[in-house]
Amino acid sequence: MEYITITADTYEDALAKAKSQYGDNIRVHSRRNYTLGGGLFTKKRNKTEIIFYLVKEAPTAAAKVVTNEEIKEFEKEAKTPDPETLRAEEKIQTVLTKAKPGWEKELEDLLLVNDIKGSLREAVTNNFVPTNSDFRIELSDKLLSQVKIDYVNQAHPRKYMILIGPTGSGKTTTIAKIASLYKTVGKKVGLISLDNFRVGAFQQITTYAEGLQLPIYVVKEEDEVILAQDKMKGEDLVIIDTMGISPKDSANLLRLKQMLSFFPKADTLIVMTCGATSKSEDLYKQFKNYEPFEIGSLIATKLDETESLGSFLTFAYSVSLPLLFCTNGQKVPSDILKASTSVILENLKDLGYNSNSFKSQLQ
Ligand SMILES: Nc1nc2c(ncn2[C@@H]2O[C@H](COP(=O)(O)OP(=O)(O)OP(=O)(O)O)[C@@H](O)[C@H]2O)c(=O)[nH]1
Ligand SMILES: [Mg+2]
């Protein structure tokens, strides 16, 4: 959408100015009053800045410019519950409680045992009305419809895939698994390690590179990042390992930020590894730590160590990011799964493929 900023002495002047230039296709987005001058030699002047946007379709006779006051009034009305709607909701609730005694309690238990909470819980339960006795399947469906899966980057990975994430979340191991996955389908894969400041850190990835026969460049100084990219110019996919950083380690966070700024944005996907055993609140805190980076996708690691992917899904929903891969064991290269609806269904407790109603359907 195109935004236009117009400044004038008053709101009315700005509105008239915008109308004379753009006709009736303008809508007010926001306004701001400010003061100019007022220094030693200049007079104080009040100014109004209005941000407009243009609507494409020709305005109908009824169309008019919406003012901020009107928007506020509308919001106030929207917040006041309509008695008719409330009565209808009450009726539905009564019918449901009569028709399916106990399913709400079961629903609560399922969400609890899967650690599904916050905005994901709301999205799943909002308007959830089971239509038959297999309500667990309907619930799984509703849950799946909220989960994003990054099929595009799975199928067409960008040239640079950078893994970031807390210490021990599985970055290096996962990189070896991903590298092997794409090598198997004929892609030329190279590795770059930016994890250079810890004693012996690069040995782990170098061992994997040797085992999988992949070229590797270990960056020792920040200014070698460009050189490393140059060495990898013949590869289709270059996966970059980074150091795990604790929230208090701002120096290393800055260092990593500097190194990552050398990668071309359009060709780079930054992925965060998330331990599936972690609570959603902790994953969120870790994510906040990495906020300086534009994370595009998530990998859920250590699925084999938890009964449910629910905490991870709660977190992923709250940051609105898609799932790219899952890892389910320490074995390299085998213990990795491309994210899919069936992987998610298999990793929910008493839901999806693990629900009794689903099992009985399969039999
Ligand atoms: N059970 C299980 N263990 C895993 C999985 N992925 C990695 N690990 C183990 O987790 C430990 C840490 O893995 P790394 O790959 O070294 O983690 P990292 O994020 O690179 O760690 P740092 O480089 O120290 O930040 C290792 O013992 C791995 O074998 C997994 O999917 N399941
Ligand atoms: Mg590592």
Coordinates of C-alpha atoms and ligand atoms in Angstrom, one line a residue:
M1 CA 0.0 0.0 0.0
E2 CA 1.3 3.5 -0.9
Y3 CA 1.5 6.0 2.0
I4 CA 1.8 9.7 1.6
T5 CA 2.8 12.2 4.2
I6 CA 1.4 15.7 4.0
T7 CA 2.3 18.6 6.3
A8 CA 0.4 21.8 6.8
D9 CA -0.4 24.3 9.5
T10 CA -3.7 22.6 10.4
Y11 CA -5.4 19.3 10.0
E12 CA -8.0 20.9 7.7
D13 CA -5.3 22.4 5.5
A14 CA -3.5 19.1 5.2
L15 CA -6.7 17.3 4.3
A16 CA -7.5 19.9 1.6
K17 CA -4.0 19.7 0.3
A18 CA -4.2 15.9 0.0
K19 CA -7.6 16.0 -1.6
S20 CA -6.5 18.6 -4.2
Q21 CA -3.6 16.4 -5.2
Y22 CA -5.1 12.9 -4.9
G23 CA -8.9 13.3 -5.1
D24 CA -11.3 11.3 -3.0
N25 CA -9.1 8.1 -3.1
I26 CA -7.3 9.1 0.1
R27 CA -7.8 7.6 3.6
V28 CA -6.2 8.9 6.8
H29 CA -3.8 6.5 8.4
S30 CA -2.6 8.7 11.3
R31 CA -1.9 12.2 12.3
R32 CA 0.7 14.0 14.4
N33 CA 1.0 17.5 15.8
Y34 CA 4.4 19.0 16.3
T35 CA 6.1 22.4 16.8
L36 CA 8.7 24.0 14.5
G37 CA 11.2 26.7 15.5
G38 CA 10.9 28.4 18.9
G39 CA 14.7 28.9 19.0
L40 CA 16.6 32.1 19.6
F41 CA 15.9 33.6 16.1
T42 CA 12.8 31.7 14.9
K43 CA 9.1 31.9 15.9
K44 CA 7.3 28.9 17.3
R45 CA 4.9 27.4 14.7
N46 CA 2.4 24.6 15.2
K47 CA 2.3 22.0 12.4
T48 CA 0.2 18.9 11.6
E49 CA 1.5 15.9 9.7
I50 CA -1.0 13.5 8.3
I51 CA -0.1 10.1 6.8
F52 CA -2.6 9.0 4.1
Y53 CA -2.9 6.0 2.0
L54 CA -4.5 5.6 -1.4
V55 CA -7.3 3.1 -2.1
K56 CA -7.3 1.7 -5.6
E57 CA -11.0 1.4 -6.4
A58 CA -12.9 4.4 -7.5
P59 CA -14.8 5.9 -4.5
T60 CA -18.5 5.2 -4.4
A61 CA -20.9 8.0 -3.7
A62 CA -21.0 6.9 0.0
A63 CA -17.2 6.7 0.3
K64 CA -15.6 9.3 2.5
V65 CA -12.4 10.1 4.3
V66 CA -12.4 8.4 7.7
T67 CA -11.1 10.5 10.5
N68 CA -9.3 9.4 13.6
E69 CA -12.2 10.4 15.7
E70 CA -14.5 8.1 13.7
I71 CA -12.1 5.2 14.0
K72 CA -12.0 5.7 17.8
E73 CA -15.8 5.8 18.0
F74 CA -16.0 2.6 15.9
E75 CA -13.4 0.8 18.2
K76 CA -15.4 1.9 21.2
E77 CA -18.6 0.4 19.7
A78 CA -16.8 -2.8 18.7
K79 CA -15.6 -3.4 22.3
T80 CA -19.1 -3.1 23.7
P81 CA -20.7 -6.6 23.5
D82 CA -23.9 -6.8 21.6
P83 CA -26.6 -8.3 23.8
E84 CA -28.1 -10.3 20.9
T85 CA -24.7 -11.9 20.2
L86 CA -24.2 -12.7 23.9
R87 CA -27.6 -14.4 24.0
A88 CA -26.8 -16.5 20.9
E89 CA -23.5 -17.6 22.4
E90 CA -25.2 -18.6 25.6
K91 CA -27.7 -20.7 23.7
I92 CA -25.0 -22.5 21.7
Q93 CA -23.1 -23.2 24.9
T94 CA -26.2 -24.7 26.5
V95 CA -26.9 -26.9 23.5
L96 CA -23.3 -28.1 23.3
T97 CA -23.0 -28.9 27.0
K98 CA -26.2 -31.0 26.8
A99 CA -25.2 -32.7 23.6
K100 CA -21.7 -33.6 24.5
P101 CA -21.3 -33.8 28.2
G102 CA -17.7 -33.8 29.3
W103 CA -15.9 -33.0 26.0
E104 CA -14.9 -29.5 27.3
K105 CA -13.1 -31.1 30.2
E106 CA -11.3 -33.5 27.9
L107 CA -10.4 -30.6 25.6
E108 CA -8.9 -28.8 28.6
D109 CA -6.9 -31.8 29.6
L110 CA -5.6 -32.4 26.1
L111 CA -4.4 -28.8 25.8
L112 CA -2.8 -29.0 29.2
V113 CA -1.0 -32.3 28.6
N114 CA 0.3 -30.9 25.3
D115 CA 1.3 -27.6 26.9
I116 CA -0.7 -25.7 24.3
K117 CA -1.4 -22.2 25.7
G118 CA -1.5 -18.5 25.1
S119 CA -2.6 -17.2 21.7
L120 CA -2.4 -20.6 20.1
R121 CA -4.8 -22.1 22.7
E122 CA -7.2 -19.2 22.0
A123 CA -6.9 -19.7 18.2
V124 CA -7.6 -23.4 18.6
T125 CA -10.5 -23.2 21.0
N126 CA -12.1 -20.1 19.5
N127 CA -15.4 -21.2 17.9
F128 CA -14.4 -24.8 18.3
V129 CA -17.6 -26.8 18.0
P130 CA -17.2 -30.6 17.7
T131 CA -19.6 -32.1 15.2
N132 CA -19.2 -35.8 16.0
S133 CA -17.7 -38.0 18.7
D134 CA -14.2 -37.9 17.1
F135 CA -13.6 -34.5 18.4
R136 CA -9.9 -35.2 18.9
I137 CA -9.4 -35.4 15.2
E138 CA -11.3 -32.2 14.7
L139 CA -9.2 -30.6 17.4
S140 CA -6.0 -31.9 15.7
D141 CA -7.2 -30.4 12.4
K142 CA -7.9 -27.0 14.0
L143 CA -4.5 -27.1 15.6
L144 CA -2.8 -28.0 12.3
S145 CA -4.5 -25.2 10.5
Q146 CA -2.7 -22.8 12.8
V147 CA 0.8 -24.2 12.2
K148 CA 2.9 -22.8 9.4
I149 CA 5.3 -25.1 7.6
D150 CA 8.1 -23.7 5.5
Y151 CA 7.8 -25.9 2.4
V152 CA 9.3 -23.3 0.1
N153 CA 12.7 -23.2 1.8
Q154 CA 12.7 -27.0 2.2
A155 CA 12.2 -27.5 -1.5
H156 CA 14.3 -24.5 -2.8
P157 CA 16.8 -23.6 -0.1
R158 CA 18.4 -20.2 -0.4
K159 CA 22.1 -20.3 -1.1
Y160 CA 23.0 -19.5 2.6
M161 CA 21.3 -21.1 5.5
I162 CA 22.5 -19.8 8.8
L163 CA 21.6 -21.7 12.0
I164 CA 21.5 -19.7 15.2
G165 CA 20.2 -20.7 18.6
P166 CA 21.1 -21.2 22.3
T167 CA 24.1 -23.3 23.4
G168 CA 23.5 -27.0 23.0
S169 CA 20.2 -26.6 21.1
G170 CA 21.6 -28.8 18.3
K171 CA 22.9 -26.4 15.7
T172 CA 26.1 -28.2 14.7
T173 CA 24.6 -31.7 14.7
T174 CA 21.5 -30.4 12.7
I175 CA 23.8 -28.7 10.1
A176 CA 25.5 -32.1 9.4
K177 CA 22.0 -33.7 9.0
I178 CA 20.7 -31.0 6.7
A179 CA 23.9 -31.0 4.6
S180 CA 23.6 -34.7 4.1
L181 CA 19.9 -34.4 3.2
Y182 CA 20.6 -32.0 0.3
K183 CA 23.7 -33.8 -0.8
T184 CA 21.7 -36.9 -1.2
V185 CA 19.3 -35.1 -3.6
G186 CA 22.3 -33.9 -5.7
K187 CA 23.0 -30.5 -4.4
K188 CA 26.5 -29.2 -3.9
V189 CA 26.7 -28.3 -0.2
G190 CA 29.4 -26.5 1.6
L191 CA 29.8 -25.5 5.3
I192 CA 31.1 -22.3 7.0
S193 CA 31.8 -22.2 10.7
L194 CA 31.6 -18.9 12.5
D195 CA 31.9 -20.6 15.8
N196 CA 35.6 -19.8 16.2
F197 CA 36.2 -18.4 19.6
R198 CA 35.7 -21.5 21.8
V199 CA 38.6 -23.9 22.1
G200 CA 37.9 -26.9 19.9
A201 CA 34.5 -25.7 18.8
F202 CA 35.2 -26.1 15.1
Q203 CA 36.5 -29.6 15.5
Q204 CA 33.0 -31.1 15.7
I205 CA 31.9 -29.5 12.5
T206 CA 35.2 -30.3 10.7
T207 CA 34.7 -33.9 11.7
Y208 CA 31.2 -33.9 10.2
A209 CA 32.5 -32.2 7.0
E210 CA 35.2 -34.8 6.6
G211 CA 32.8 -37.7 7.2
L212 CA 30.3 -36.3 4.7
Q213 CA 33.0 -35.1 2.3
L214 CA 31.9 -31.5 2.2
P215 CA 34.1 -28.4 1.8
I216 CA 34.3 -26.3 4.9
Y217 CA 35.7 -22.9 5.7
V218 CA 36.3 -22.0 9.4
V219 CA 36.2 -18.2 9.8
K220 CA 38.8 -17.1 12.3
E221 CA 38.5 -13.3 11.9
E222 CA 35.4 -11.3 11.1
D223 CA 36.8 -9.9 7.9
E224 CA 37.2 -13.5 6.5
V225 CA 33.4 -13.9 6.0
I226 CA 33.6 -12.5 2.4
L227 CA 36.6 -14.7 1.6
A228 CA 34.6 -17.7 3.0
Q229 CA 31.7 -16.9 0.6
D230 CA 34.1 -16.6 -2.3
K231 CA 35.5 -20.1 -1.5
M232 CA 31.9 -21.4 -1.6
K233 CA 30.9 -19.7 -4.8
G234 CA 30.6 -23.0 -6.6
E235 CA 28.2 -24.6 -4.1
D236 CA 24.4 -24.6 -4.4
L237 CA 23.8 -24.5 -0.6
V238 CA 26.1 -23.2 2.1
I239 CA 25.1 -23.9 5.7
I240 CA 26.6 -21.7 8.4
D241 CA 27.3 -22.8 12.0
T242 CA 27.3 -20.1 14.7
M243 CA 28.1 -20.0 18.4
G244 CA 25.4 -20.4 21.1
I245 CA 25.1 -17.1 22.9
S246 CA 23.7 -16.5 26.3
P247 CA 21.4 -13.5 26.9
K248 CA 24.0 -11.6 28.9
D249 CA 26.7 -12.0 26.3
S250 CA 26.1 -8.8 24.3
A251 CA 29.7 -8.6 23.0
N252 CA 29.4 -11.9 21.1
L253 CA 25.9 -11.0 20.0
L254 CA 27.2 -7.9 18.4
R255 CA 30.1 -9.8 16.9
L256 CA 27.8 -12.3 15.3
K257 CA 25.6 -9.6 14.0
Q258 CA 28.5 -8.0 12.3
M259 CA 29.6 -11.2 10.7
L260 CA 26.0 -12.0 9.5
S261 CA 25.7 -8.6 7.9
F262 CA 28.1 -9.7 5.2
F263 CA 25.6 -12.3 3.9
P264 CA 23.4 -11.1 1.0
K265 CA 19.9 -10.8 2.5
A266 CA 17.9 -12.0 -0.5
D267 CA 20.0 -15.2 -0.7
T268 CA 20.1 -16.0 3.1
L269 CA 17.7 -17.8 5.4
I270 CA 18.3 -17.4 9.1
V271 CA 16.9 -20.3 11.1
M272 CA 16.7 -20.7 14.9
T273 CA 17.1 -24.1 16.5
C274 CA 14.7 -24.7 19.3
G275 CA 14.9 -27.5 21.8
A276 CA 11.4 -29.1 21.7
T277 CA 11.9 -30.0 25.4
S278 CA 12.0 -26.3 26.4
K279 CA 9.0 -24.5 27.7
S280 CA 7.3 -22.1 25.3
E281 CA 8.2 -19.1 27.7
D282 CA 11.9 -20.1 27.6
L283 CA 11.9 -20.4 23.8
Y284 CA 10.3 -17.0 23.6
K285 CA 13.0 -15.5 25.8
Q286 CA 15.7 -17.2 23.7
F287 CA 14.0 -15.8 20.5
K288 CA 14.1 -12.3 22.1
N289 CA 17.8 -12.7 22.6
Y290 CA 18.2 -13.2 18.9
E291 CA 15.9 -10.4 17.9
P292 CA 18.6 -8.4 16.1
F293 CA 18.5 -11.1 13.4
E294 CA 15.7 -11.5 11.0
I295 CA 14.8 -15.1 11.7
G296 CA 12.9 -16.7 8.8
S297 CA 12.3 -20.3 10.0
L298 CA 12.5 -22.6 12.9
I299 CA 13.9 -26.0 13.6
A300 CA 12.5 -28.1 16.5
T301 CA 15.3 -30.3 17.8
K302 CA 15.3 -33.2 20.2
L303 CA 11.7 -34.4 19.5
D304 CA 12.8 -37.8 20.7
E305 CA 13.2 -36.3 24.2
T306 CA 9.6 -35.1 24.6
E307 CA 6.1 -36.5 24.3
S308 CA 4.6 -33.4 22.7
L309 CA 5.6 -30.7 20.3
G310 CA 2.9 -28.5 21.9
S311 CA 5.3 -26.0 23.7
F312 CA 7.2 -25.5 20.5
L313 CA 4.0 -25.0 18.6
T314 CA 2.8 -22.5 21.2
F315 CA 6.0 -20.5 20.8
A316 CA 6.1 -20.8 17.0
Y317 CA 2.5 -19.5 16.8
S318 CA 3.4 -16.5 19.1
V319 CA 6.2 -15.4 16.8
S320 CA 4.4 -16.3 13.7
L321 CA 7.3 -18.3 12.2
P322 CA 7.2 -21.5 10.1
L323 CA 8.7 -24.9 10.9
L324 CA 11.4 -26.1 8.5
F325 CA 12.8 -29.3 10.0
C326 CA 12.5 -31.4 13.1
T327 CA 15.3 -33.6 14.5
N328 CA 14.6 -36.7 16.5
G329 CA 17.9 -38.2 17.8
Q330 CA 21.6 -37.8 18.0
K331 CA 22.4 -39.9 14.9
V332 CA 24.0 -38.1 12.0
P333 CA 22.8 -38.0 9.3
S334 CA 19.6 -40.0 9.8
D335 CA 17.7 -38.3 12.7
I336 CA 16.1 -35.5 10.8
L337 CA 12.6 -35.0 9.4
K338 CA 11.3 -32.4 7.0
A339 CA 8.4 -30.6 8.7
S340 CA 5.0 -31.8 7.6
T341 CA 1.6 -32.1 9.0
S342 CA 2.1 -35.8 9.7
V343 CA 5.3 -35.2 11.6
I344 CA 3.3 -32.7 13.8
L345 CA 0.4 -35.2 14.2
E346 CA 2.8 -37.9 15.3
N347 CA 4.3 -35.7 17.9
L348 CA 1.2 -34.6 19.8
K349 CA 0.1 -36.5 22.9
D350 CA -3.3 -38.2 22.7
L351 CA -4.1 -36.1 19.6
G352 CA -3.6 -36.6 15.9
Y353 CA -2.3 -40.1 15.0
N354 CA -1.9 -40.8 18.7
S355 CA -5.6 -40.3 19.6
N356 CA -7.7 -43.4 20.2
S357 CA -10.3 -42.2 17.8
F358 CA -7.8 -41.9 15.0
K359 CA -6.3 -45.3 15.8
S360 CA -9.8 -46.9 15.7
Q361 CA -10.4 -45.2 12.3
L362 CA -7.1 -46.7 10.9
Q363 CA -8.0 -50.2 12.1
Ligands
LIG1 N1 18.4 -36.6 21.8 C1 18.8 -35.7 20.9 N2 20.0 -35.1 21.0 C2 20.4 -34.2 20.1 C3 19.6 -33.9 18.9 N3 20.2 -33.0 18.2 C4 21.4 -32.7 18.9 N4 21.5 -33.5 20.0 C5 22.6 -33.5 21.0 O1 22.6 -32.3 21.7 C6 23.9 -32.0 22.0 C7 24.3 -30.6 21.5 O2 24.3 -30.6 20.1 P1 25.1 -29.6 19.3 O3 24.8 -29.9 17.8 O4 26.6 -29.6 19.6 O5 24.5 -28.2 19.7 P2 25.0 -26.8 19.4 O6 23.7 -25.9 19.3 O7 25.8 -26.8 18.2 O8 25.8 -26.4 20.6 P3 26.9 -25.2 20.8 O9 27.7 -25.2 19.6 O10 27.6 -25.5 22.1 O11 26.1 -23.9 20.9 C8 24.8 -33.1 21.4 O12 25.1 -34.1 22.4 C9 23.9 -33.7 20.3 O13 24.2 -35.0 20.1 C10 18.3 -34.6 18.8 O14 17.5 -34.3 17.9 N5 18.0 -35.4 19.8
MG2 MG 27.8 -26.1 17.9

